């Protein structure tokens, strides 16, 4: 059964038919400001823009929850703000959809094109949509060095050992725990002196802001992993970690990270 014109399912693929998603993403990458959208340490990626692919999918999820999709005056088109700027004019870029005429597809919408705020397409819309917004309390974006940071190293090893680079992924658990303990201690000291080391990320499943903190295992100035830190009011807790590619993927949803350690 075809969806209603105003339905906003959580999945972009349920919202609209996109015949060549990877081609669409490549077109978008060529429109927006220059940025490295590729993984650097993950093998087997099939495209050059996996970070941008996830960015668009997750941006849509947030916009659907916030109901920030705009409709044309005749309801024949809709669009949302990608949160990205064009390469030359630095104008907001919108993703536009038209009515899907394929009776065998449930999606009401079909991808039409990307357009800039200065394009003629804007005339279709009584009002352009707003960007996605991810937080109510801006203090959640910043690490508070006065709070205690508790890291469950045992849980990190048990659940995430496969994410560790060699040779750490094949080390005995006890030996790896000692190395992580030292890395966490060093990270705490760095955070006390520079709270900006912590990079915010938006966890799409729970809709919460978390912080990413570097784990430097092999060398003191080179991050090998990122631990995810959650704010529990009077303290921070961490019980999982991400590869640097995963961390970049998650952090990019909020903003382009300008931290030197998150440069996989």
Short mmCIF file of C-alpha atoms in Angstrom, two decimals:
data_model
loop_
_atom_site.label_atom_id
_atom_site.label_comp_id
_atom_site.label_asym_id
_atom_site.label_seq_id
_atom_site.Cartn_x
_atom_site.Cartn_y
_atom_site.Cartn_z
CA UNK A 1 0.00 0.00 0.00
CA UNK A 2 1.40 3.38 -1.00
CA UNK A 3 2.27 5.68 1.88
CA UNK A 4 0.51 8.97 2.54
CA UNK A 5 2.01 12.22 1.29
CA UNK A 6 2.77 13.33 4.87
CA UNK A 7 4.18 10.02 6.14
CA UNK A 8 7.70 10.37 7.55
CA UNK A 9 9.00 6.84 8.19
CA UNK A 10 12.34 6.60 9.99
CA UNK A 11 14.16 5.07 7.02
CA UNK A 12 15.09 7.20 4.03
CA UNK A 13 14.51 4.16 1.83
CA UNK A 14 10.93 3.86 3.09
CA UNK A 15 10.37 7.57 2.61
CA UNK A 16 11.52 7.75 -1.00
CA UNK A 17 12.62 5.62 -3.90
CA UNK A 18 16.19 6.48 -4.88
CA UNK A 19 17.02 4.54 -8.01
CA UNK A 20 20.81 4.98 -7.84
CA UNK A 21 21.64 5.89 -4.26
CA UNK A 22 25.41 5.69 -4.67
CA UNK A 23 25.28 7.81 -7.81
CA UNK A 24 23.13 10.36 -5.98
CA UNK A 25 25.65 10.49 -3.14
CA UNK A 26 28.50 11.00 -5.59
CA UNK A 27 26.60 13.89 -7.18
CA UNK A 28 26.09 15.42 -3.75
CA UNK A 29 29.79 15.06 -2.92
CA UNK A 30 30.60 17.04 -6.06
CA UNK A 31 28.15 19.80 -5.08
CA UNK A 32 29.19 20.39 -1.48
CA UNK A 33 32.29 21.94 0.03
CA UNK A 34 35.38 19.78 -0.41
CA UNK A 35 35.62 17.17 2.31
CA UNK A 36 37.09 13.71 2.76
CA UNK A 37 34.06 11.41 2.96
CA UNK A 38 35.95 8.12 2.80
CA UNK A 39 37.12 5.66 5.45
CA UNK A 40 40.87 5.29 5.82
CA UNK A 41 41.16 2.09 7.84
CA UNK A 42 38.12 0.04 6.87
CA UNK A 43 38.57 -2.56 4.16
CA UNK A 44 35.87 -3.62 1.74
CA UNK A 45 34.04 -0.32 1.27
CA UNK A 46 32.32 -0.24 -2.10
CA UNK A 47 32.20 3.54 -2.60
CA UNK A 48 34.37 6.59 -2.01
CA UNK A 49 31.79 8.36 0.15
CA UNK A 50 30.63 6.01 2.97
CA UNK A 51 30.64 8.82 5.55
CA UNK A 52 28.41 10.99 3.34
CA UNK A 53 26.05 8.05 2.74
CA UNK A 54 25.58 7.56 6.48
CA UNK A 55 25.36 11.30 7.03
CA UNK A 56 22.40 11.65 4.64
CA UNK A 57 20.60 8.58 5.98
CA UNK A 58 20.95 9.70 9.60
CA UNK A 59 20.20 13.35 8.85
CA UNK A 60 16.90 12.24 7.34
CA UNK A 61 16.10 10.16 10.45
CA UNK A 62 16.55 13.22 12.67
CA UNK A 63 14.58 15.48 10.33
CA UNK A 64 11.73 12.95 10.17
CA UNK A 65 11.57 12.92 13.97
CA UNK A 66 11.53 16.71 14.02
CA UNK A 67 9.05 16.84 11.10
CA UNK A 68 11.28 19.26 9.21
CA UNK A 69 10.23 18.37 5.67
CA UNK A 70 8.80 21.17 3.52
CA UNK A 71 6.11 20.69 0.87
CA UNK A 72 5.50 22.64 -2.33
CA UNK A 73 2.33 24.69 -2.69
CA UNK A 74 0.67 21.97 -4.78
CA UNK A 75 2.14 19.14 -2.61
CA UNK A 76 3.74 17.65 -5.71
CA UNK A 77 7.24 18.12 -4.30
CA UNK A 78 8.95 18.06 -0.93
CA UNK A 79 12.47 18.74 0.30
CA UNK A 80 14.69 18.80 3.34
CA UNK A 81 17.84 20.69 4.31
CA UNK A 82 20.90 18.45 4.03
CA UNK A 83 22.84 20.63 6.47
CA UNK A 84 25.58 21.00 3.84
CA UNK A 85 26.78 24.04 1.90
CA UNK A 86 27.50 24.36 -1.81
CA UNK A 87 31.11 24.40 -2.97
CA UNK A 88 31.22 27.84 -4.62
CA UNK A 89 28.40 30.00 -3.27
CA UNK A 90 28.32 28.41 0.21
CA UNK A 91 24.54 28.18 0.05
CA UNK A 92 22.42 25.56 1.86
CA UNK A 93 21.73 22.48 -0.24
CA UNK A 94 18.31 20.82 -0.20
CA UNK A 95 17.34 17.30 -1.24
CA UNK A 96 14.14 17.36 -3.31
CA UNK A 97 11.61 14.64 -4.08
CA UNK A 98 8.66 14.40 -6.46
CA UNK A 99 5.61 12.16 -6.35
CA UNK A 100 6.41 8.53 -7.14
CA UNK A 101 4.24 7.36 -10.05
CA UNK A 102 5.33 3.71 -9.85
CA UNK A 103 2.25 1.81 -8.57
CA UNK A 104 4.42 -1.12 -7.45
CA UNK A 105 6.46 0.96 -4.99
CA UNK A 106 5.12 1.82 -1.52
CA UNK A 107 7.20 4.99 -1.18
CA UNK A 108 5.13 8.08 -1.90
CA UNK A 109 8.20 10.04 -2.99
CA UNK A 110 10.90 9.66 -5.63
CA UNK A 111 14.26 11.45 -5.54
CA UNK A 112 14.24 14.46 -7.87
CA UNK A 113 17.41 16.53 -7.44
CA UNK A 114 19.56 18.61 -5.13
CA UNK A 115 19.21 22.38 -5.28
CA UNK A 116 20.77 25.45 -3.70
CA UNK A 117 18.90 28.18 -1.89
CA UNK A 118 19.61 30.45 -4.86
CA UNK A 119 18.07 28.09 -7.43
CA UNK A 120 14.66 28.58 -9.01
CA UNK A 121 13.38 25.45 -7.24
CA UNK A 122 12.83 27.48 -4.07
CA UNK A 123 9.83 29.20 -5.69
CA UNK A 124 7.85 26.01 -5.27
CA UNK A 125 7.93 26.24 -1.49
CA UNK A 126 6.00 28.67 0.71
CA UNK A 127 8.73 28.14 3.30
CA UNK A 128 12.03 26.30 3.13
CA UNK A 129 12.73 23.64 5.77
CA UNK A 130 15.02 24.14 8.74
CA UNK A 131 18.20 22.19 9.45
CA UNK A 132 18.24 19.26 11.83
CA UNK A 133 18.92 20.17 15.45
CA UNK A 134 20.47 17.67 17.81
CA UNK A 135 20.64 19.06 21.34
CA UNK A 136 18.70 21.06 23.88
CA UNK A 137 21.54 21.58 26.35
CA UNK A 138 24.73 22.86 24.68
CA UNK A 139 26.79 21.93 27.76
CA UNK A 140 26.42 18.29 26.67
CA UNK A 141 28.74 19.08 23.76
CA UNK A 142 31.65 19.93 26.06
CA UNK A 143 33.58 17.69 28.43
CA UNK A 144 33.47 18.90 32.03
CA UNK A 145 36.88 18.06 33.55
CA UNK A 146 35.45 18.45 37.06
CA UNK A 147 33.41 15.26 36.65
CA UNK A 148 34.87 11.84 37.31
CA UNK A 149 35.44 9.62 34.26
CA UNK A 150 34.80 5.92 34.93
CA UNK A 151 35.85 3.49 32.21
CA UNK A 152 34.75 -0.15 32.20
CA UNK A 153 37.88 -1.55 30.58
CA UNK A 154 36.85 -5.18 31.04
CA UNK A 155 33.60 -4.61 29.15
CA UNK A 156 35.40 -2.75 26.37
CA UNK A 157 37.72 -5.73 25.83
CA UNK A 158 34.98 -8.34 26.05
CA UNK A 159 32.63 -6.64 23.59
CA UNK A 160 34.94 -4.69 21.29
CA UNK A 161 38.26 -6.50 21.00
CA UNK A 162 37.75 -7.05 17.27
CA UNK A 163 37.80 -3.26 16.81
CA UNK A 164 41.33 -2.97 18.16
CA UNK A 165 44.11 -2.68 15.56
CA UNK A 166 46.96 -5.16 15.44
CA UNK A 167 48.79 -6.18 17.53
CA UNK A 168 46.32 -5.24 20.28
CA UNK A 169 43.44 -7.33 18.93
CA UNK A 170 45.43 -10.54 19.46
CA UNK A 171 46.92 -9.73 22.87
CA UNK A 172 45.90 -11.61 26.02
CA UNK A 173 43.09 -9.74 27.76
CA UNK A 174 45.12 -8.96 30.88
CA UNK A 175 48.00 -7.48 28.89
CA UNK A 176 45.59 -5.39 26.83
CA UNK A 177 43.82 -4.20 29.97
CA UNK A 178 47.08 -2.83 31.36
CA UNK A 179 47.72 -0.91 28.14
CA UNK A 180 44.18 0.51 28.09
CA UNK A 181 44.44 1.53 31.75
CA UNK A 182 47.55 3.54 30.93
CA UNK A 183 45.93 5.10 27.87
CA UNK A 184 42.81 6.07 29.84
CA UNK A 185 44.95 7.64 32.56
CA UNK A 186 46.79 9.71 29.95
CA UNK A 187 43.50 10.72 28.32
CA UNK A 188 42.15 11.92 31.68
CA UNK A 189 45.20 14.12 32.19
CA UNK A 190 44.90 15.59 28.70
CA UNK A 191 41.18 16.28 29.20
CA UNK A 192 41.82 18.13 32.46
CA UNK A 193 44.05 20.51 30.54
CA UNK A 194 42.13 20.64 27.25
CA UNK A 195 38.43 19.78 27.30
CA UNK A 196 38.28 20.27 23.51
CA UNK A 197 39.93 16.89 23.00
CA UNK A 198 36.49 15.34 23.55
CA UNK A 199 34.51 15.32 20.28
CA UNK A 200 30.69 15.21 20.47
CA UNK A 201 28.65 12.65 18.56
CA UNK A 202 24.90 12.08 18.22
CA UNK A 203 23.75 8.53 18.98
CA UNK A 204 20.88 8.14 16.54
CA UNK A 205 19.28 5.14 18.30
CA UNK A 206 18.74 6.84 21.64
CA UNK A 207 18.75 10.43 20.39
CA UNK A 208 21.44 11.47 22.87
CA UNK A 209 24.72 13.37 22.74
CA UNK A 210 27.84 11.44 23.66
CA UNK A 211 31.52 12.34 23.68
CA UNK A 212 34.39 10.62 21.88
CA UNK A 213 37.76 10.48 23.63
CA UNK A 214 40.97 9.18 22.02
CA UNK A 215 42.74 6.04 23.17
CA UNK A 216 46.42 6.26 22.27
CA UNK A 217 47.72 2.71 22.58
CA UNK A 218 50.93 2.58 20.54
CA UNK A 219 52.14 6.19 20.70
CA UNK A 220 51.20 9.04 23.01
CA UNK A 221 50.22 11.45 20.21
CA UNK A 222 48.40 9.06 17.86
CA UNK A 223 44.87 7.83 18.53
CA UNK A 224 44.15 4.17 17.76
CA UNK A 225 40.54 4.04 18.96
CA UNK A 226 37.88 6.27 20.49
CA UNK A 227 35.95 5.46 23.64
CA UNK A 228 32.33 6.59 23.91
CA UNK A 229 31.65 8.64 27.03
CA UNK A 230 28.13 9.13 28.37
CA UNK A 231 27.09 11.84 30.82
CA UNK A 232 25.45 10.49 33.98
CA UNK A 233 25.01 13.85 35.67
CA UNK A 234 27.66 13.73 38.37
CA UNK A 235 30.07 11.54 36.39
CA UNK A 236 31.00 10.24 32.96
CA UNK A 237 31.01 6.56 32.11
CA UNK A 238 32.50 4.67 29.18
CA UNK A 239 31.98 1.00 28.36
CA UNK A 240 32.49 0.74 24.61
CA UNK A 241 34.84 1.91 21.90
CA UNK A 242 34.83 2.66 18.18
CA UNK A 243 37.37 2.47 15.40
CA UNK A 244 38.50 5.86 14.17
CA UNK A 245 36.46 5.40 10.99
CA UNK A 246 33.35 4.67 13.05
CA UNK A 247 34.06 7.65 15.28
CA UNK A 248 34.44 9.99 12.31
CA UNK A 249 31.25 8.59 10.82
CA UNK A 250 29.28 9.38 13.99
CA UNK A 251 30.87 12.73 14.79
CA UNK A 252 30.30 14.09 11.28
CA UNK A 253 26.54 14.08 11.79
CA UNK A 254 26.89 17.06 14.16
CA UNK A 255 29.69 18.93 12.41
CA UNK A 256 32.90 18.46 10.52
CA UNK A 257 35.37 17.58 13.31
CA UNK A 258 38.35 19.88 13.44
CA UNK A 259 40.15 17.94 16.16
CA UNK A 260 43.60 16.78 15.14
CA UNK A 261 43.31 13.32 16.70
CA UNK A 262 40.11 12.35 14.87
CA UNK A 263 41.84 12.16 11.53
CA UNK A 264 41.77 8.46 10.58
#
